[in-house]
PDB file of C-alpha atoms in Angstrom:
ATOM      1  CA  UNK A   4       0.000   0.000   0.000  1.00 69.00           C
ATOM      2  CA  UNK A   5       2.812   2.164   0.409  1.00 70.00           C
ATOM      3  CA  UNK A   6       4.025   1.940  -3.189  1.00 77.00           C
ATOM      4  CA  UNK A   7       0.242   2.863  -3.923  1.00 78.00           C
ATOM      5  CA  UNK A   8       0.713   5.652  -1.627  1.00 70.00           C
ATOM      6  CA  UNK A   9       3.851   6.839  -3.325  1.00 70.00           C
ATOM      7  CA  UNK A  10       2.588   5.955  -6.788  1.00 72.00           C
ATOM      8  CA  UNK A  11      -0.160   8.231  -5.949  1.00 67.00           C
ATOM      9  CA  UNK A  12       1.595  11.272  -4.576  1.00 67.00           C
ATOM     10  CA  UNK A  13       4.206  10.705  -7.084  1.00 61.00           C
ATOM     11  CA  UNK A  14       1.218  11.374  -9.921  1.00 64.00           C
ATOM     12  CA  UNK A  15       0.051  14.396  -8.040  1.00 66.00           C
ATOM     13  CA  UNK A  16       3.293  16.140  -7.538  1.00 63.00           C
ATOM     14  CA  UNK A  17       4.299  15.501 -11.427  1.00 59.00           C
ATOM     15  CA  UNK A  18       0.790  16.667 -12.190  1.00 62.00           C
ATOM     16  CA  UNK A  19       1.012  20.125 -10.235  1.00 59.00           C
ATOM     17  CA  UNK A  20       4.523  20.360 -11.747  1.00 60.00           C
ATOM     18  CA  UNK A  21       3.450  19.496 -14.959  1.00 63.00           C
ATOM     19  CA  UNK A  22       0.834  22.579 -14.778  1.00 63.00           C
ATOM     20  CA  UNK A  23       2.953  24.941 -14.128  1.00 71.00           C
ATOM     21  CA  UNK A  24       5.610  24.030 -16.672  1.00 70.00           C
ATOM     22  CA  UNK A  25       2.400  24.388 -18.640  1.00 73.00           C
ATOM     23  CA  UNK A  26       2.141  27.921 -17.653  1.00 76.00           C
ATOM     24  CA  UNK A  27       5.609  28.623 -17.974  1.00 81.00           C
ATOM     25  CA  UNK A  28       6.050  27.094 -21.679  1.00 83.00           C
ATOM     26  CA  UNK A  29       2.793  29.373 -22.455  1.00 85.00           C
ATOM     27  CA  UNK A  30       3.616  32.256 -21.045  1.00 86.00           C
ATOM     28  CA  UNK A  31       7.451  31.699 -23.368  1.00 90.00           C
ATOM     29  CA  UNK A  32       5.596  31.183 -26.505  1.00 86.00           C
ATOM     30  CA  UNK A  33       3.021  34.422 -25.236  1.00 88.00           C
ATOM     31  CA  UNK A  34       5.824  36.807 -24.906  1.00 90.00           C
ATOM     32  CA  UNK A  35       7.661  35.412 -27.853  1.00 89.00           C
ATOM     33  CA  UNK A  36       4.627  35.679 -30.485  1.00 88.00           C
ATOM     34  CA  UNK A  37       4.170  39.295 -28.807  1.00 91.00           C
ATOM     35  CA  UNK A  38       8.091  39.523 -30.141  1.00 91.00           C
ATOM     36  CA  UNK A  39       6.941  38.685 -33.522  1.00 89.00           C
ATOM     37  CA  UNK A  40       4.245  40.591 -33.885  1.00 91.00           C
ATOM     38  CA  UNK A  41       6.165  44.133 -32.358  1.00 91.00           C
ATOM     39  CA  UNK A  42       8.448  42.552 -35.468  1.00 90.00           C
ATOM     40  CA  UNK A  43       6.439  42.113 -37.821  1.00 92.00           C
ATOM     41  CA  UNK A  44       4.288  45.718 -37.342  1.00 93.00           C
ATOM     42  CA  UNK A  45       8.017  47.150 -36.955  1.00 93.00           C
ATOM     43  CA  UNK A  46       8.858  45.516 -40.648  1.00 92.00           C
ATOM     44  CA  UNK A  47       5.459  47.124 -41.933  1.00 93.00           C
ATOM     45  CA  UNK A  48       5.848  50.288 -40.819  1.00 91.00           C
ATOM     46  CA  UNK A  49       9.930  50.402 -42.464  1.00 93.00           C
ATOM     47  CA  UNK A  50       7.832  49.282 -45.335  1.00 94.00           C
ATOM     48  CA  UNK A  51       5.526  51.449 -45.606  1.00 93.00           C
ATOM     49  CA  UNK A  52       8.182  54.321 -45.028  1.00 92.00           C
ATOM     50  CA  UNK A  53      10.311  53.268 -47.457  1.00 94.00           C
ATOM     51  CA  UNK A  54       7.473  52.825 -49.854  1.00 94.00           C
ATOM     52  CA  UNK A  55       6.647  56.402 -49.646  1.00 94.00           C
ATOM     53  CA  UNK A  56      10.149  57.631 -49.852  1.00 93.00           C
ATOM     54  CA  UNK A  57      10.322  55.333 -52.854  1.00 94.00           C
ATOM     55  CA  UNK A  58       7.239  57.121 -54.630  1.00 95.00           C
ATOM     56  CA  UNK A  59       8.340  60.314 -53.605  1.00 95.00           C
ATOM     57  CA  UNK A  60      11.518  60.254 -55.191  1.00 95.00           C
ATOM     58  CA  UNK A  61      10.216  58.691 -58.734  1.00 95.00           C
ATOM     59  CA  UNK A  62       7.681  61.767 -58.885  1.00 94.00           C
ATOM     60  CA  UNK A  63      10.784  63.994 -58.542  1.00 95.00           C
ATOM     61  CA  UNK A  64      13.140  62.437 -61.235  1.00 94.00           C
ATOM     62  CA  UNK A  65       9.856  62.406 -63.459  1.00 94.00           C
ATOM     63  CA  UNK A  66       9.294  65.923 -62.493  1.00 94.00           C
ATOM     64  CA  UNK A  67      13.139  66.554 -63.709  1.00 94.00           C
ATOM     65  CA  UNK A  68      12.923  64.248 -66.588  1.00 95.00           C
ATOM     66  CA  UNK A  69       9.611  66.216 -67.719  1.00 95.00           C
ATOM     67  CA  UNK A  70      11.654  69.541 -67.103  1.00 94.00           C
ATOM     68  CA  UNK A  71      14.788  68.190 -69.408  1.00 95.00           C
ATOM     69  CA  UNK A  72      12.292  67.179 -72.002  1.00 95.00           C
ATOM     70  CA  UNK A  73      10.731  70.459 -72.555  1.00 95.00           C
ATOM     71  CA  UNK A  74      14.535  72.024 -72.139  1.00 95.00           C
ATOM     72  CA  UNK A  75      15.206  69.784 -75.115  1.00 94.00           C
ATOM     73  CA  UNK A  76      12.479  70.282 -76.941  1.00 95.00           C
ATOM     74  CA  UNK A  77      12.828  74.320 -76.448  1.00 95.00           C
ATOM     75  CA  UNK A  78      16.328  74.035 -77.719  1.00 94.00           C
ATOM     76  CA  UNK A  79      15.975  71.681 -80.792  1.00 94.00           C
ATOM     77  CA  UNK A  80      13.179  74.190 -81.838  1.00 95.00           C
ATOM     78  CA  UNK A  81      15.494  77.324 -81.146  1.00 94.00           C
ATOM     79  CA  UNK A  82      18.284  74.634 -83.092  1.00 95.00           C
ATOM     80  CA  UNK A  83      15.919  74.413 -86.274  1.00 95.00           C
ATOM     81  CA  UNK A  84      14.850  78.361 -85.861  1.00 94.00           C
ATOM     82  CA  UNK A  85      18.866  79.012 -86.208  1.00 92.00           C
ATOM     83  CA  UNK A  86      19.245  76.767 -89.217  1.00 94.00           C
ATOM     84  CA  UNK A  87      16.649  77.841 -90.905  1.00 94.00           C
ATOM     85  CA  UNK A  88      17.749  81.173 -90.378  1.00 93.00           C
ATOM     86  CA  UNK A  89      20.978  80.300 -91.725  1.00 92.00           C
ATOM     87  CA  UNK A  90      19.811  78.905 -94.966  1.00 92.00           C
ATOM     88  CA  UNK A  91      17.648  81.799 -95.694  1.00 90.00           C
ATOM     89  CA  UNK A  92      21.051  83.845 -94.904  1.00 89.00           C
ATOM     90  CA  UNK A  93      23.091  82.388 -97.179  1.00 89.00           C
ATOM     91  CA  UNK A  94      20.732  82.142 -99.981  1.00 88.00           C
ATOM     92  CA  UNK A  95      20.467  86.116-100.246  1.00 83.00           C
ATOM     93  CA  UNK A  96      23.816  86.639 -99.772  1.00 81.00           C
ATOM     94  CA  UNK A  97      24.219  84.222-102.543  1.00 80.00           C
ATOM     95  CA  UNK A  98      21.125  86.360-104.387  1.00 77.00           C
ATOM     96  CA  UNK A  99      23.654  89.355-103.877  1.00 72.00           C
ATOM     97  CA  UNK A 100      26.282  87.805-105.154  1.00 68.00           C
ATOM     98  CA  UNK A 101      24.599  86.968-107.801  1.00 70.00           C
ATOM     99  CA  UNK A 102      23.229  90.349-108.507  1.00 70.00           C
ATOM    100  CA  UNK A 103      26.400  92.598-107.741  1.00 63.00           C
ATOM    101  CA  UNK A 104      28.369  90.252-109.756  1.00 66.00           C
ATOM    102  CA  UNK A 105      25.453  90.111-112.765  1.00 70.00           C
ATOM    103  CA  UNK A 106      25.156  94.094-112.348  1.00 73.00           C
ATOM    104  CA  UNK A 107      29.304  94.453-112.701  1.00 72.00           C
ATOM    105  CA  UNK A 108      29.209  92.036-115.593  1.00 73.00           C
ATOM    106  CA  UNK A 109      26.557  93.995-117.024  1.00 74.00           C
ATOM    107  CA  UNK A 110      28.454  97.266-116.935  1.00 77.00           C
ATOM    108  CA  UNK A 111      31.812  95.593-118.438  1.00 72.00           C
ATOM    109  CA  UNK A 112      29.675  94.258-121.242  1.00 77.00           C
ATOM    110  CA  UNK A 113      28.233  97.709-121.918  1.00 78.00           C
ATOM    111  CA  UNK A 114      31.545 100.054-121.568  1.00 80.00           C
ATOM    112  CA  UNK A 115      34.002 100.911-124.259  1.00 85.00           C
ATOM    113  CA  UNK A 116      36.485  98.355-125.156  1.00 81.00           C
ATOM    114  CA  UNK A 117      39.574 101.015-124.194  1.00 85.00           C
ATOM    115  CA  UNK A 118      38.339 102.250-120.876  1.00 84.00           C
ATOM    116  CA  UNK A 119      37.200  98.388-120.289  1.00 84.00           C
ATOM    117  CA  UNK A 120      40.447  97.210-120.871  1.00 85.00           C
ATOM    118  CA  UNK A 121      41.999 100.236-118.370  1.00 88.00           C
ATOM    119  CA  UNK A 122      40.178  99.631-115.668  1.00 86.00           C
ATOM    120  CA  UNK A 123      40.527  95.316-116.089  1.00 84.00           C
ATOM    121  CA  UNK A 124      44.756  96.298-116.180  1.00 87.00           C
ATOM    122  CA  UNK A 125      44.853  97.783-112.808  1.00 88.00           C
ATOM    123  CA  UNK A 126      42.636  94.734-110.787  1.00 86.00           C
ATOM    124  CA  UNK A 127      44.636  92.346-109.433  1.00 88.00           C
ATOM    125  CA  UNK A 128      45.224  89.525-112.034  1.00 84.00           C
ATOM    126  CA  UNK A 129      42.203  86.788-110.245  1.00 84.00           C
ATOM    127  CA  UNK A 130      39.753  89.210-110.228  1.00 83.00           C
ATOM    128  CA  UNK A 131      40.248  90.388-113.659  1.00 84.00           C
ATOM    129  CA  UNK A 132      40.579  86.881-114.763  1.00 85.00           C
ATOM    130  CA  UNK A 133      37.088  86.089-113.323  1.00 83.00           C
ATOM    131  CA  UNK A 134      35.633  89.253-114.912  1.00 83.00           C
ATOM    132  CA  UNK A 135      37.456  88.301-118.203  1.00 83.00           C
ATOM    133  CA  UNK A 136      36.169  84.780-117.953  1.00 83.00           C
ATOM    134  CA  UNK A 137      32.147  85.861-117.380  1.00 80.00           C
ATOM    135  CA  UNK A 138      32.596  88.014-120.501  1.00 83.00           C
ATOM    136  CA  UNK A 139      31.742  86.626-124.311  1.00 84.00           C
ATOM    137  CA  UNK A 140      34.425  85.741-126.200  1.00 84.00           C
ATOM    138  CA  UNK A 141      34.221  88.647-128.679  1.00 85.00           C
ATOM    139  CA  UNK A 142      34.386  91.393-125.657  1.00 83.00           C
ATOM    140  CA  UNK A 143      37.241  89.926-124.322  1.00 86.00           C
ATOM    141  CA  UNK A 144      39.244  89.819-127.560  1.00 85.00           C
ATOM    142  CA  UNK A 145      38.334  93.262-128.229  1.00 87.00           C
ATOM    143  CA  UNK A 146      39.268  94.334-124.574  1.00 86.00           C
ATOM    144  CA  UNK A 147      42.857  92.443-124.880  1.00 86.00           C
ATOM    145  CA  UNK A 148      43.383  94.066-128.503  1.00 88.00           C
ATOM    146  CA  UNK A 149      43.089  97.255-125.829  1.00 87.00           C
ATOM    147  CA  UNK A 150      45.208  95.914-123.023  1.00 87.00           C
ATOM    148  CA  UNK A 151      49.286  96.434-122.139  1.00 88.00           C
ATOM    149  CA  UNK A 152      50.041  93.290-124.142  1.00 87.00           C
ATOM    150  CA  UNK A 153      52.053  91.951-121.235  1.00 89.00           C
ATOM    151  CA  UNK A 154      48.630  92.602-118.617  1.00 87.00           C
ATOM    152  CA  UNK A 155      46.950  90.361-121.603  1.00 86.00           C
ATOM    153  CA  UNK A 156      49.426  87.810-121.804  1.00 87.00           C
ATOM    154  CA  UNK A 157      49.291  87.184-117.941  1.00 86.00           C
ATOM    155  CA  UNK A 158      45.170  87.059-117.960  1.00 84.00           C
ATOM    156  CA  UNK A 159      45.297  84.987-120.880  1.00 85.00           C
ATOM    157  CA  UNK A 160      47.089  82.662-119.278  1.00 86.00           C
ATOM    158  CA  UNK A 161      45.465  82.346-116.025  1.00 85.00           C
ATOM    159  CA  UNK A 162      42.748  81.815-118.203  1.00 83.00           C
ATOM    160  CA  UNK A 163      44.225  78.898-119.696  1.00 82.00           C
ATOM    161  CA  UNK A 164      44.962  77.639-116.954  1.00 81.00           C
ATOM    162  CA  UNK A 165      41.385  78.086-115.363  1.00 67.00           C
ATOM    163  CA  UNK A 166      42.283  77.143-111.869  1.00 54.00           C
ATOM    164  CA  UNK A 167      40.519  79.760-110.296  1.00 47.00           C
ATOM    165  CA  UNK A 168      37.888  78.823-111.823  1.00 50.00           C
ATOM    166  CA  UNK A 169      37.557  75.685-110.833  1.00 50.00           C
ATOM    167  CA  UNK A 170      36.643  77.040-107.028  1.00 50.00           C
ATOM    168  CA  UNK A 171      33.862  79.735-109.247  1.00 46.00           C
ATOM    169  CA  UNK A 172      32.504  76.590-110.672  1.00 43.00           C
ATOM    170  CA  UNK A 173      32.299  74.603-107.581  1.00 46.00           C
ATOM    171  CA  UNK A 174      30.255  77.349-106.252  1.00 46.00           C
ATOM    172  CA  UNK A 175      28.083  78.046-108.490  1.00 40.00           C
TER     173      UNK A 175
END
């Protein structure tokens, strides 16, 4: 009966004991899945911060990006504005060329042989060459029958030659 006894008791004390590891282990696993959960609102919230940082900085690069695009845009069109500029530059300059030269052509073709040939002697040799060259063939025999036979010799030659013409030509 004494081993029944001690049996007994023996059940009863492992039983109490058994309780309160019970409330031990449960209140461990309690304050541990209050750990994780402090965690786990802790992770949302760096989330949810970074998140917003995240969005705020894309709006300002497309903020900047939508800036440099119109800075872009603003100079390509000032770009064009400045070529087109340039073209219709150059072709009246190239219209006054055309006319100054045309209206001093015009004016050797109409003067007198002698003072034609005078005035051709003292340019310097290209330009009279070019003048020379835009004239018909009859002027400018007429105008070298005129000319220091020496001036003519020189012209005729560079017109021979017709290198600066070449550049004219290219030009043209």
């Amino acid at each position: 009966m004494k081993s029944i006894y001690f049996a007994l008791f023996l059940v009863i004390f492992l039983h109490a004991n058994s309780d309160e590891i019970l409330a031990d282990r449960e209140a461990n696993i309690a304050k541990n899945l209050e750990r994780i959960d402090s965690s786990r609102q802790e992770l949302e919230a760096y989330r949810a911060a970074t998140h917003t940082l995240f969005n705020q900085r894309e709006a300002q690069i497309l903020a900047k990006e939508k800036d440099l695009n119109k800075t872009l845009e603003l100079i390509s069109q000032k770009e064009e504005n400045i070529k087109n500029m340039l073209a219709k530059n150059e072709k009246i300059l190239a219209e006054l060329k055309s006319i100054t030269s045309d209206k001093v052509l015009e004016v050797y073709a109409k003067m007198k042989d002698g003072a034609a040939a005078t005035i051709i002697s003292e340019l310097p040799r290209d330009e009279a060459a070019k003048v020379l060259h835009s004239l018909e063939a009859k002027k400018i025999s007429t105008i070298f029958a005129k000319m220091d036979p020496q001036i003519a010799a020189e012209l005729t030659q560079i017109l021979k030659n017709d290198e600066l013409f070449k550049e004219t030509n290219l030009d043209k």
